[in-house]
Structure formats: C-alpha cells, structure tokens
Coordinates of C-alpha atoms and ligand atoms in Angstrom, one line a residue:
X1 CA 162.3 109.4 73.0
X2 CA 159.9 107.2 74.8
X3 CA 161.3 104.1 76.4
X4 CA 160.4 100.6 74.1
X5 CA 160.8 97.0 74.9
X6 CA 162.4 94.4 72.8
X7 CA 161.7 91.2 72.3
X8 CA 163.1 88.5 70.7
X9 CA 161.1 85.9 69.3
X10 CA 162.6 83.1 66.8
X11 CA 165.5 85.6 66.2
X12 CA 163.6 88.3 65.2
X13 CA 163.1 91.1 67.0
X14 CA 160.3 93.3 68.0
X15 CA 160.0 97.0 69.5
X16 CA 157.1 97.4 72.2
X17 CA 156.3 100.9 74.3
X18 CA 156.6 100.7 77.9
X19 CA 154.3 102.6 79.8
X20 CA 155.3 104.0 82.9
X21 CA 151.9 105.1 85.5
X22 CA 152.7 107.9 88.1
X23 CA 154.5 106.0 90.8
X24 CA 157.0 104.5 88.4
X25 CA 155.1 101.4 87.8
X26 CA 156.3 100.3 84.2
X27 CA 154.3 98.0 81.6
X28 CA 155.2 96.4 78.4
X29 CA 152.2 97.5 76.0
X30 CA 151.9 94.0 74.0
X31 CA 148.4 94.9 72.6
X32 CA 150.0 95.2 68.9
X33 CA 152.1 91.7 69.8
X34 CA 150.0 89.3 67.7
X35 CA 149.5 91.5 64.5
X36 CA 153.4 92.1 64.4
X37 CA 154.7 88.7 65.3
X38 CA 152.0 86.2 65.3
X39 CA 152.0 85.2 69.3
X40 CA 149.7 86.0 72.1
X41 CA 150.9 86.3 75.9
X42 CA 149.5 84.0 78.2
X43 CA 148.7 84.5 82.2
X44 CA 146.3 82.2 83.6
X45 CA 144.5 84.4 86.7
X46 CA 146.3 87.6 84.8
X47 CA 149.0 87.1 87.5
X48 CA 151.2 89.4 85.5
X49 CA 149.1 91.4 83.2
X50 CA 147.8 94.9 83.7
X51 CA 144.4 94.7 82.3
X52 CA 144.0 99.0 82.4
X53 CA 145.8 102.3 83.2
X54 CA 143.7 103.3 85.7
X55 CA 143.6 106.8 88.4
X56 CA 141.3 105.8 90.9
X57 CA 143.9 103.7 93.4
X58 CA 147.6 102.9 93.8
X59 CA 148.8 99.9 95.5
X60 CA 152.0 98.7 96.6
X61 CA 152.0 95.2 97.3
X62 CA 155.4 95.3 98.6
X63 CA 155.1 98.1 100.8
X64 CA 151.6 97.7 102.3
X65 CA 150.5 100.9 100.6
X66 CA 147.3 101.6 99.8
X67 CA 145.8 105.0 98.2
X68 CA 142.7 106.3 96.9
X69 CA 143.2 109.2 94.3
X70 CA 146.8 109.5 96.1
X71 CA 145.3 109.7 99.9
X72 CA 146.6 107.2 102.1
X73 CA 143.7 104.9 103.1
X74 CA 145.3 104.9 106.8
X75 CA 144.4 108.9 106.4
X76 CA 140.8 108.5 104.9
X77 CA 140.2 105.9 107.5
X78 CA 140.7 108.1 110.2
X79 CA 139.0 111.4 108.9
X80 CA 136.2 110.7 106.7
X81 CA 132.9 109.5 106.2
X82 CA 132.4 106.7 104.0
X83 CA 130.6 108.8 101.6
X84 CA 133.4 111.6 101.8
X85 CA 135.0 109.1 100.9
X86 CA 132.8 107.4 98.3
X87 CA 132.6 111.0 96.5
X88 CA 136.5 111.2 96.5
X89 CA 136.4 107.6 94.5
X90 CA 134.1 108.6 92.3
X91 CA 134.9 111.9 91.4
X92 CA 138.7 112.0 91.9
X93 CA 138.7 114.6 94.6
X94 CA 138.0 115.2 98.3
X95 CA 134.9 117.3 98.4
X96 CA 134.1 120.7 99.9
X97 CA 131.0 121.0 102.8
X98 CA 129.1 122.1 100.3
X99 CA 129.7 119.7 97.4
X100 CA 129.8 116.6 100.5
X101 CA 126.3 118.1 101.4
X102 CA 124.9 117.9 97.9
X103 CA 126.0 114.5 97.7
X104 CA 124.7 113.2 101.0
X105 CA 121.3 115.1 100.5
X106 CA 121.1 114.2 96.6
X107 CA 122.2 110.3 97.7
X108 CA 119.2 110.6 100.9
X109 CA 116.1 111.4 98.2
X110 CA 116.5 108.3 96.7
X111 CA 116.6 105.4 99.2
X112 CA 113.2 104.3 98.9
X113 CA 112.9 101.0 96.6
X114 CA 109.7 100.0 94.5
X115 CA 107.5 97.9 96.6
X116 CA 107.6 95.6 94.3
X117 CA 110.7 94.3 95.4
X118 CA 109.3 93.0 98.2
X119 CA 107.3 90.5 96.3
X120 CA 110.8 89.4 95.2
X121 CA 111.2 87.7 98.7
X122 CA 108.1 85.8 98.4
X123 CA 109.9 84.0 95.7
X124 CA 113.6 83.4 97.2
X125 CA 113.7 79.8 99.7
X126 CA 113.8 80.0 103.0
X127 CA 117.5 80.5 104.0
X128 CA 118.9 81.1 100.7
X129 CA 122.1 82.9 100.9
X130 CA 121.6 86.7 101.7
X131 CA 124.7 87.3 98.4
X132 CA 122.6 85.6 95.8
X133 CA 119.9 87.5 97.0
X134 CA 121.6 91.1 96.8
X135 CA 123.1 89.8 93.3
X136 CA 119.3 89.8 91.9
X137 CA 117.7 92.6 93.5
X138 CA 120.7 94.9 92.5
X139 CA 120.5 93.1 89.0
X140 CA 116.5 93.9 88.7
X141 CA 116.9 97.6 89.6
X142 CA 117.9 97.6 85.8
X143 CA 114.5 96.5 85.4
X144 CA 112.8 99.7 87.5
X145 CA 114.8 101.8 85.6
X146 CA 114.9 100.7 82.2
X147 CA 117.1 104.4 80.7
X148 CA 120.0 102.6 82.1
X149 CA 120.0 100.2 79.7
X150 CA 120.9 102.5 76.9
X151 CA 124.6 102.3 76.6
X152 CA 124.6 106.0 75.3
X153 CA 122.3 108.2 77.4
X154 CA 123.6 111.4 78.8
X155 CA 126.3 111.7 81.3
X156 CA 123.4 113.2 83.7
X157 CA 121.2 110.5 83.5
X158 CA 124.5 107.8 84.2
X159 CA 124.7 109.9 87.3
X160 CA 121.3 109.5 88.2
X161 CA 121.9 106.1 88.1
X162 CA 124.8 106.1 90.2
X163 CA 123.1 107.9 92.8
X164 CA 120.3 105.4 92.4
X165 CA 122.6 102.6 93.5
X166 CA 124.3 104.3 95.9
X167 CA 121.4 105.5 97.8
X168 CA 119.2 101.7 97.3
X169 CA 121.9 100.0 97.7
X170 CA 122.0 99.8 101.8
X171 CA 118.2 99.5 102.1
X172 CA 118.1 96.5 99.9
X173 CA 121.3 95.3 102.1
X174 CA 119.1 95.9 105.3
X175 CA 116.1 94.4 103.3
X176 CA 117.2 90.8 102.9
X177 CA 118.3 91.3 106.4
X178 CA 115.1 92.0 108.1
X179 CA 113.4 89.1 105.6
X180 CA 115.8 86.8 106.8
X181 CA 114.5 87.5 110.5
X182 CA 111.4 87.7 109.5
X183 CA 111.2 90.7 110.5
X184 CA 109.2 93.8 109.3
X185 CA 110.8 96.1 107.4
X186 CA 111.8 99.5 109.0
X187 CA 111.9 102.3 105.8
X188 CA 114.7 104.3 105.4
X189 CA 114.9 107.8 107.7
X190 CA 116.4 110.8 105.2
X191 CA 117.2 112.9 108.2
X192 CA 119.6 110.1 109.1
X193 CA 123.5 109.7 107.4
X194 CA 124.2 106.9 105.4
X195 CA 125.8 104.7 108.4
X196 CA 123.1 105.4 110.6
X197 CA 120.4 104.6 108.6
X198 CA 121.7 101.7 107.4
X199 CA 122.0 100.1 111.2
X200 CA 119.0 101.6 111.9
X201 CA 116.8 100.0 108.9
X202 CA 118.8 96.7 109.8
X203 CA 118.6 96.4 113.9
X204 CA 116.1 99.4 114.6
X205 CA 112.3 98.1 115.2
X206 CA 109.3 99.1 113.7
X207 CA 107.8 99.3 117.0
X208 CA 110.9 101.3 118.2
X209 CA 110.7 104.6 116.6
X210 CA 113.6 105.8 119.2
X211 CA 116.0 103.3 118.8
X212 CA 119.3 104.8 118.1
X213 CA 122.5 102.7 117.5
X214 CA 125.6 103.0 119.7
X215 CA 127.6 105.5 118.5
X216 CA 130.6 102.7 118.4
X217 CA 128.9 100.9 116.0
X218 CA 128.7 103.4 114.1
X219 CA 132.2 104.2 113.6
X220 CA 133.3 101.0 113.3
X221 CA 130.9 100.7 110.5
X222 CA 132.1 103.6 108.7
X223 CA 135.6 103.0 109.0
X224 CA 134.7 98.9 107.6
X225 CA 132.7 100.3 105.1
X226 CA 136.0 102.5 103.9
X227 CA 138.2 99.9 104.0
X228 CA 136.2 98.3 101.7
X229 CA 135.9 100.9 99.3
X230 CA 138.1 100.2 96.3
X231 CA 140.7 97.9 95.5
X232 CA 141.8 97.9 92.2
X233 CA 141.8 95.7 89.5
X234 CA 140.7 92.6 91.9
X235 CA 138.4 89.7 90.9
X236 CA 135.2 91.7 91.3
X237 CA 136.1 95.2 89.7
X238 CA 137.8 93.2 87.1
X239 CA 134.1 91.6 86.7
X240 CA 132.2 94.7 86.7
X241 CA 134.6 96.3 84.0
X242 CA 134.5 93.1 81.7
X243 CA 130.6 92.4 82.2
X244 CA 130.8 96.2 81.8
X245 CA 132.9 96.8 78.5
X246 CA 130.0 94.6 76.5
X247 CA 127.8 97.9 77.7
X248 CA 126.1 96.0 79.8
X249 CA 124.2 98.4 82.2
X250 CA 125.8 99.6 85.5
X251 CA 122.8 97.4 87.3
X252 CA 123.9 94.3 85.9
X253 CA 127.5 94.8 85.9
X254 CA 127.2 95.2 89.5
X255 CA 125.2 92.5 90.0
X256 CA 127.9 90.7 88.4
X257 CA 130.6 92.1 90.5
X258 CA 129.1 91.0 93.9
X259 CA 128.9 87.4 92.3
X260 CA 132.5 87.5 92.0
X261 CA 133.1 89.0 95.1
X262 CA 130.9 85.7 96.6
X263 CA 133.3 83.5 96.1
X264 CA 135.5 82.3 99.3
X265 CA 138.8 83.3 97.6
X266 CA 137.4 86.8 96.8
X267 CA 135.0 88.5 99.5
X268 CA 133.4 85.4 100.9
X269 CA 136.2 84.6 103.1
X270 CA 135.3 86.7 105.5
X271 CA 132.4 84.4 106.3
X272 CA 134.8 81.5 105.5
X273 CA 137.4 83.0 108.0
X274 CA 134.5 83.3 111.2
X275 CA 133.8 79.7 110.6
X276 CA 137.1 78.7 110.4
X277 CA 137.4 80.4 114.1
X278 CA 134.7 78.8 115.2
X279 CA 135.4 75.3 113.7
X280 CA 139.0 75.5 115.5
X281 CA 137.3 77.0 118.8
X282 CA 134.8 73.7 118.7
X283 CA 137.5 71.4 118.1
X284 CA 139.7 72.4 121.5
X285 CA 141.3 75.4 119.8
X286 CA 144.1 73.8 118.8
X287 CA 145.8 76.2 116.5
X288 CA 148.6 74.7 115.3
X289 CA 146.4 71.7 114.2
X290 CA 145.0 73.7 111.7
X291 CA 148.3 75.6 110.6
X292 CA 149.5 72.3 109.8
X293 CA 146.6 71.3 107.9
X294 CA 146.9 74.3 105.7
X295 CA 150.5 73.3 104.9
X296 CA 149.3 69.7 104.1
X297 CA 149.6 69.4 100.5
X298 CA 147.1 66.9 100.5
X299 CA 144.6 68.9 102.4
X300 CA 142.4 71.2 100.9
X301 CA 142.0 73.1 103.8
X302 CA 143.6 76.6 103.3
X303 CA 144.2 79.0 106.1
X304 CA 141.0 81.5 105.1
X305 CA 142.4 85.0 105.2
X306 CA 145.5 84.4 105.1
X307 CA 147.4 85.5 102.0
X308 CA 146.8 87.7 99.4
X309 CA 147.3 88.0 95.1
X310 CA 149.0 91.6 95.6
X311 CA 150.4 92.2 99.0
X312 CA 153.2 90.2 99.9
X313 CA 154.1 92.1 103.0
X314 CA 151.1 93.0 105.2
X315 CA 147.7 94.8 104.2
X316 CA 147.2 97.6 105.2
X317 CA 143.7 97.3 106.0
X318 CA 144.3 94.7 107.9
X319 CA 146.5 96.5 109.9
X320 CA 143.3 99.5 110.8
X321 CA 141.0 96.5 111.2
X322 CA 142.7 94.5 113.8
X323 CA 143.6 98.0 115.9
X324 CA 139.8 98.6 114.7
X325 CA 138.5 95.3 116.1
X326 CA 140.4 95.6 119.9
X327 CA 139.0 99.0 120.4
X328 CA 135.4 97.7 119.5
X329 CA 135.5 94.7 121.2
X330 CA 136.4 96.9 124.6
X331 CA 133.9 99.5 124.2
X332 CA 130.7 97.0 123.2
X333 CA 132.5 95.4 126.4
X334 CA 132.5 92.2 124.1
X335 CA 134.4 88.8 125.4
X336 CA 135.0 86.9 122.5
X337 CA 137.0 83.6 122.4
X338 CA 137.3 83.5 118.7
X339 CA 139.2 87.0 118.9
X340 CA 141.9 85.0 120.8
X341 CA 142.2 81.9 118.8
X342 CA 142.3 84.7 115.3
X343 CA 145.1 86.2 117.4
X344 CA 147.1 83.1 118.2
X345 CA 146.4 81.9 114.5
X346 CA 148.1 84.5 113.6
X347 CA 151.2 84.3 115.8
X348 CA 151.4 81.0 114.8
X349 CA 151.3 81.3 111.2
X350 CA 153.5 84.6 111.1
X351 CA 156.4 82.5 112.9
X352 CA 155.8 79.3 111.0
X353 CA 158.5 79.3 107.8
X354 CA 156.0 77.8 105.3
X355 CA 153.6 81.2 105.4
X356 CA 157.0 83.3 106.2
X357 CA 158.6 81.8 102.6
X358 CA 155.2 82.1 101.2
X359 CA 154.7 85.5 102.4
X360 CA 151.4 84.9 103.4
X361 CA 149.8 87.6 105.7
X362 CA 146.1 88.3 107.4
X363 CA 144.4 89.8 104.7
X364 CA 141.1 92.4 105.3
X365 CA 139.4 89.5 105.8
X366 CA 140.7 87.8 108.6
X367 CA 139.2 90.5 111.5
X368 CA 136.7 92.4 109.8
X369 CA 134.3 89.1 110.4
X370 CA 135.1 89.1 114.1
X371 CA 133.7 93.2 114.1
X372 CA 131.0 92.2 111.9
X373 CA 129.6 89.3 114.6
X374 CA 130.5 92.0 117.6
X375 CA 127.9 94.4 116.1
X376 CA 125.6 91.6 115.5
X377 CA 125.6 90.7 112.6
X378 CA 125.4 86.9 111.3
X379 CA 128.0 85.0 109.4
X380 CA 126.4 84.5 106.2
X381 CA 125.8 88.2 106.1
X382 CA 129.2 89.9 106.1
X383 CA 130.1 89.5 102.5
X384 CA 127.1 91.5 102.0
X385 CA 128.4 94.2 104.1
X386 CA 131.9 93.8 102.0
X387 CA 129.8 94.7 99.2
X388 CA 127.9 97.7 100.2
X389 CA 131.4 99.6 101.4
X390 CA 132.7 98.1 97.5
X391 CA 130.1 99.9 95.7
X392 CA 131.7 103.1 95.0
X393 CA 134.5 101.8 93.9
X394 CA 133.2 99.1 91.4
X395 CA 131.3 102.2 89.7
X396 CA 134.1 104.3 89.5
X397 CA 135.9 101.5 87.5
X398 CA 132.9 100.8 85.6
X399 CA 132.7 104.6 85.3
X400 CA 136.8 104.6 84.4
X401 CA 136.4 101.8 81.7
X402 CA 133.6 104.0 79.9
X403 CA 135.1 106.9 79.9
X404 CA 138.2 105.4 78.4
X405 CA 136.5 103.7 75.9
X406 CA 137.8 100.7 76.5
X407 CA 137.0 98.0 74.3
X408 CA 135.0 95.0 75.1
X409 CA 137.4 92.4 76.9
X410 CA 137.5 89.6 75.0
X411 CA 141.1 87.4 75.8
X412 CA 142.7 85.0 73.5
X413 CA 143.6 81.1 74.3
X414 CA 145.8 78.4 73.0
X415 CA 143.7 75.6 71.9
X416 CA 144.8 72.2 73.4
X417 CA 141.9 70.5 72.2
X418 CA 141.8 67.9 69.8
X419 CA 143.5 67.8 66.1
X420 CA 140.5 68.3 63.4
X421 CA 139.1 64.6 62.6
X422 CA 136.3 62.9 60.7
X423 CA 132.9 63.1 62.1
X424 CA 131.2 59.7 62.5
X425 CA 127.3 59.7 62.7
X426 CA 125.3 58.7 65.9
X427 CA 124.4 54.6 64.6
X428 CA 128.2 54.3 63.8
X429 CA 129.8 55.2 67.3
Ligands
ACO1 N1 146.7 78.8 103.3 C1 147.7 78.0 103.0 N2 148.5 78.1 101.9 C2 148.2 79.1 101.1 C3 147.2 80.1 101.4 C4 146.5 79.9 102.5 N3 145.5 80.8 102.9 N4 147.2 81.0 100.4 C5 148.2 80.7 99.5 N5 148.8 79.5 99.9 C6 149.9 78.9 99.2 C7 149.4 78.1 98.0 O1 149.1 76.8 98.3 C8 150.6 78.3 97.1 O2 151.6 77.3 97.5 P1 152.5 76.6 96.4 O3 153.3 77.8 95.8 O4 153.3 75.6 97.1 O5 151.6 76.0 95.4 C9 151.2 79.6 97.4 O6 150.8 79.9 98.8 C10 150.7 80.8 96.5 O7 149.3 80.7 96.6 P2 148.4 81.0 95.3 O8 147.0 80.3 95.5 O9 149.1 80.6 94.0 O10 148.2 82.6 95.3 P3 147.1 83.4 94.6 O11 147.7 84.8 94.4 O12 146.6 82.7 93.3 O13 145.9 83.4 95.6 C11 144.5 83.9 97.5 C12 145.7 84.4 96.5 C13 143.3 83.4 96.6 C14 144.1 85.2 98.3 C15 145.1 82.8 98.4 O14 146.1 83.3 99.2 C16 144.0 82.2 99.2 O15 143.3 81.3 98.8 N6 143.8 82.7 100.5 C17 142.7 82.3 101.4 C18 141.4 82.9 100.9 C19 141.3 84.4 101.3 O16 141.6 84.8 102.4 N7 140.8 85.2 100.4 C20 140.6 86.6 100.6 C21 141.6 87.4 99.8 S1 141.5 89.1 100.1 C22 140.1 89.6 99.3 O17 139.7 89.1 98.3 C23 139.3 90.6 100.0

C-alpha cells in the first residue's frame, strides 16, 4: 500500500499520499487539502513547498550535490561542452557525436536575428541596463515568430522554437554588448562553436576578421556557462513555469524568467557581489568592517553572495568556480586585488559564528563576477552572461511543465484585509 500522511486538524483527521522522488525525497501531496477539510497551507517564498515533480536536476542542499539528469555537475563541468550539455538538459540524455553534431549544426543555421532588432537600440537610453534590454529583445522574438504563440502547435514546430532561442540567444547577448560600446556589430560566424562565436561577436572587431580569442577564455566560458545551466525550481525557473502554465509562449516566458533572475537576490548578485569587492577595496579593504555590517541588524547591507535558499553546506559550483577562477587568473597572467579581498571575505565570514550558525556559504555568485571582469567583461553585464548559460534549463522546465500538463499556477491567500463595511460616497468622506 502506498505510504499516506495524517493530519489532524480540529480533531478530525485526514489521509494525504506522500510522494517519494528517486533519491528518497518525500512530499505530502496536499493538493486535495482544501476540498476535504476546508484549509489551505501557507509558505510565504514557498520555503517549504514543492511546487512540481520534476526529472531534469537533483539537488542536495545538505550535501553540496548537484546533478543534471543524475550526472554530477562536477563531471559535466569537466567533460563537456555547454551545449553537450544543454542537449543533455533538454532531452534527458547525453548525446552521441552524431546527435551532438545535429544539434550544434541545427542550433548554428539560425543565429542570425531580423535586422529589425537593431532599430530596437535606437529606442533604448543611453546606458540603460544591458538585463532590461535582453528581457525585451528575447520577449519580441515572439513577435518575429508569431507560430509560437499558439499554445498547441506541433511538438516540431516547439522545437523549432527552441532551437530559435538557443541559437539568437548569444548574438542578441553579444548585440547589446557591442551597442553599449558603440561598437559595430560583428555577425555571427556558423563555422564557429557556440563559445567561440559568442566571444568572438562580443570582443572580435569588424575590422579584425582574424581575431581569435584565447583559448583560456574560452574554457572558462564554457565551463561558467555550465554551471549556470539549470538549477531547479529557483526564482527564475519558477517564473518561467508560472508565466508559462497561463500558455504564455516560450518567448515571453523567458523574457520573464531573466526579469526574475535580475534581481540582486537572484542572478544580479553577481554584479552586486563585484561591487561589493570593489566598494571594500576603495574603502582600505577592511574586511571585517563589512562582515560586521552584514551582521548589523540594523544595516541593510547583506554580504552579496553569501548564502543560499537550498544549500546549507557549500555549493558546489562555487566550489568549480573558485578552482575555475585561480587557474584563469594565472594563465590571463591577471593581478587582481579584488580576488584577494573576495578571498579574505571569505575566510573571515567562514570563521565568524554568525554565518557559521547561519550556515551561510559563497554561493555561484561570489567568484564567477571576478572571472567575468578577468575576461573583460563589465559589471553590469555579467547577469547577462548568468542568463545565456540558464537558457537551456529554463526551457526544459518550461518544456517539463507542458508536458506534464500542469495547470495554470494560481496560489491561494488568507485575506487580512479589512471586515466588509458600508461604502460612503466621495462628498461624504
Ligand atoms: N549576509 C548577511 N546575512 C544573511 C545573508 C547575507 N548574505 N543571507 C542570509 N542572511 C541571514 C538573514 O538575515 C537571516 O537572518 P535571521 O534568521 O536572523 O533573520 C538568515 O540569514 C536567513 O536568511 P534568509 O534571507 O531568510 O534566507 P533566504 O533563503 O530567504 O534567502 C538569499 C537566501 C536570498 C540567497 C540570501 O542568503 C541573500 O540575500 N544572499 C545575498 C544575495 C545573494 O548572494 N544572492 C544569490 C543567491 S544564489 C543565486 O540566485 C544564483
């Protein structure tokens, strides 16, 4: 017999199925709740409530364990390309040479965008931030490509689309680059992999038709870009799958997720995190200035990538990316200062007991900025480069959520508001 849950509620008592997932993670299903007792649960931020089954990738908060379709990422991270990867995400498993090929070939035919999305740039202000601009360009493919708004095309035109996103998705992120330079653009080379001709539409010159980028860069790249790739049911998949679940199309519901992922506590920190460096660097580098600070209750300042909603232990990432960032640092023979005070900020925090009791731990965020700068890229741009390694695995959940019929996500509340009363008309207030 399958296992149940009971729970007691003004002494009567109700029968719930648990659901167990493949590593032994167990869930009270309290979706009939309400019908059979007349309550609601209630989790601001969903601390405790599983919003999906889900196959794409396990994580163990605990442990530090992170897996996509049951490969450890510390595995995919030192093997693959990030679209060996990507294709493992999306389709559940590794792919052959041939079937990788297909993918890589099938992704390179469609990188070109409509030149009317240049025109878009004419209209954004000077300076404006480089996410809002990648949240409407992505959001006005759906306008290029209008069949993607239909909710119930065939699963080979969905796939089309995906393709479409995955293949437009680093020359618009190398577009709003170049605009913000004021540079001209430099158009997407097929005969080039994905890594490559993404750093080579972003730093490569038009003038420069040799240019080739260092083959560290590269690599550190593609393993940032993997790291990235998925992370469960976080702020921005969640977004895509809600926005998503409405049948919203897979434009828009990206667009959507890298709003989310903008914010400071989400994927923005890593731009929060280089500043933070940099603010402590200008102000004497005194580290333990700032730790104290972020212990201040009455400080808003917060220690920016440091802690995490999930892993209590260490992230794994973080673990590739620090490694990741030394070895980078040496070979670009790159002196930075801010790598130093990151370091000692973190020595400092790991040994003070307030983040100890708090298990608070660098999260991706904390090193991946100080790569980001050492290939040259600015501050304001590295969320952008969170979301291009994201992509794949914000469709697969979109993807997931579809396929699953899901239905739209619409929560419940408790109203607190106030009791009903008499209205009074405008003259009488
Ligand atoms: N610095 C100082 N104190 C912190 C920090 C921090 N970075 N993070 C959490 N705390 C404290 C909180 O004040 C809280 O203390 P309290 O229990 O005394 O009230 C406690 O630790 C728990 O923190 P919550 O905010 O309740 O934890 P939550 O799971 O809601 O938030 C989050 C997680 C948003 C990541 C948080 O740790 C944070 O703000 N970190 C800094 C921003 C950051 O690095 N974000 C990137 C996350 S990774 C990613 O999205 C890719």
């Amino acid at each position: 017999m399958s296992e149940t849950a009971k729970i007691s509620i003004e002494g009567k008592e109700f029968e719930l199925p648990v659901i167990t997932g493949s590593e032994g993670e167990k869930a009270i299903d309290i979706s009939k709740l309400r019908s059979l007792s007349g309550y609601i649960t209630i989790d601001p931020g969903f601390k405790n409530t599983g919003a999906t089954t889900s196959g794409i990738t396990f994580l163990d908060g605990e442990l530090g364990i992170l897996r996509h379709r049951g490969y450890d990422i510390e595995d995919l991270a030192a093997n693959c390309s990030f679209l060996e990867v990507s294709y493992l995400i999306l389709n559940g498993e590794l792919p052959t040479a041939e079937e990788l090929k297909a993918f890589e070939t099938n992704i390179s035919e469609h990188t070109l965008v409509n030149e009317g999305m240049e025109a878009m740039f004419k209209a954004f202000p000077t300076g404006s931030h480089p996410m809002g601009q990648l949240s409407s360009m992505i959001s006005s493919l759906s306008l290029y490509y209008p069949k993607a708004l239909n909710p119930n095309r065939p699963e080979e035109s969905i796939q089309r689309t995906i393709i479409r996103l995955m293949a437009k998705m680093p020359t618009i992120c190398a577009m709003i680059y170049k605009k913000s330079k004021g540079h001209p653009l430099v158009y997407p080379n097929n005969s080039l992999d994905y890594v490559t001709n993404y750093l080579n539409m972003s730093f490569g010159q038009v003038s420069d038709p040799n240019y080739k980028p260092d083959p560290v860069v590269v690599e550190a790249m593609n393993k940032l870009l993997i790291l990235h790739a998925d992370h469960e049911q976080n702020c921005s998949a969640s977004t895509v799958r809600v926005v998503g679940s409405s049948q919203s199309n897979l434009y828009s519901s990206i667009a959507a997720g890298i709003s989310a992922l903008w914010g400071p506590l989400h994927g923005g920190a890593n731009q929060e995190v280089l500043e933070m460096l940099e603010a402590i660097k200008n102000d004497g580098g005194d580290v333990q200035k700032y730790i104290n600070k972020a212990k201040d209750k009455n400080d808003p300042f917060r220690l920016m990538g440091f802690g995490h909603r999930v892993y209590k232990n260490f992230d794994p990432r973080a673990k590739i990316i620090k490694k990741s960032a030394d070895d980078v640092l040496a070979k670009l023979g790159v002196n930075d200062p801010i790598l130093e005070i990151a370091k000692g900020l973190e020595v400092a925090a790991l040994n003070d007991p307030y983040f100890v009791e708090k298990k608070l731990f660098p999260n991706v965020d904390f090193y991946s900025g100080i790569i980001y700068r050492a290939l040259g890229f600015p501050t304001e741009f590295f969320t952008v480069l969170f979301a291009l390694g994201r992509l794949p695995g914000w469709i697969s959940q979109w993807q997931e959520m579809r396929r699953d019929k899901q239905p739209i996500a619409r929560p419940r509340q408790i109203y607190t508001g106030a009791a009903p009363r008499e209205f009074v008309p405008l003259n009488k207030r």
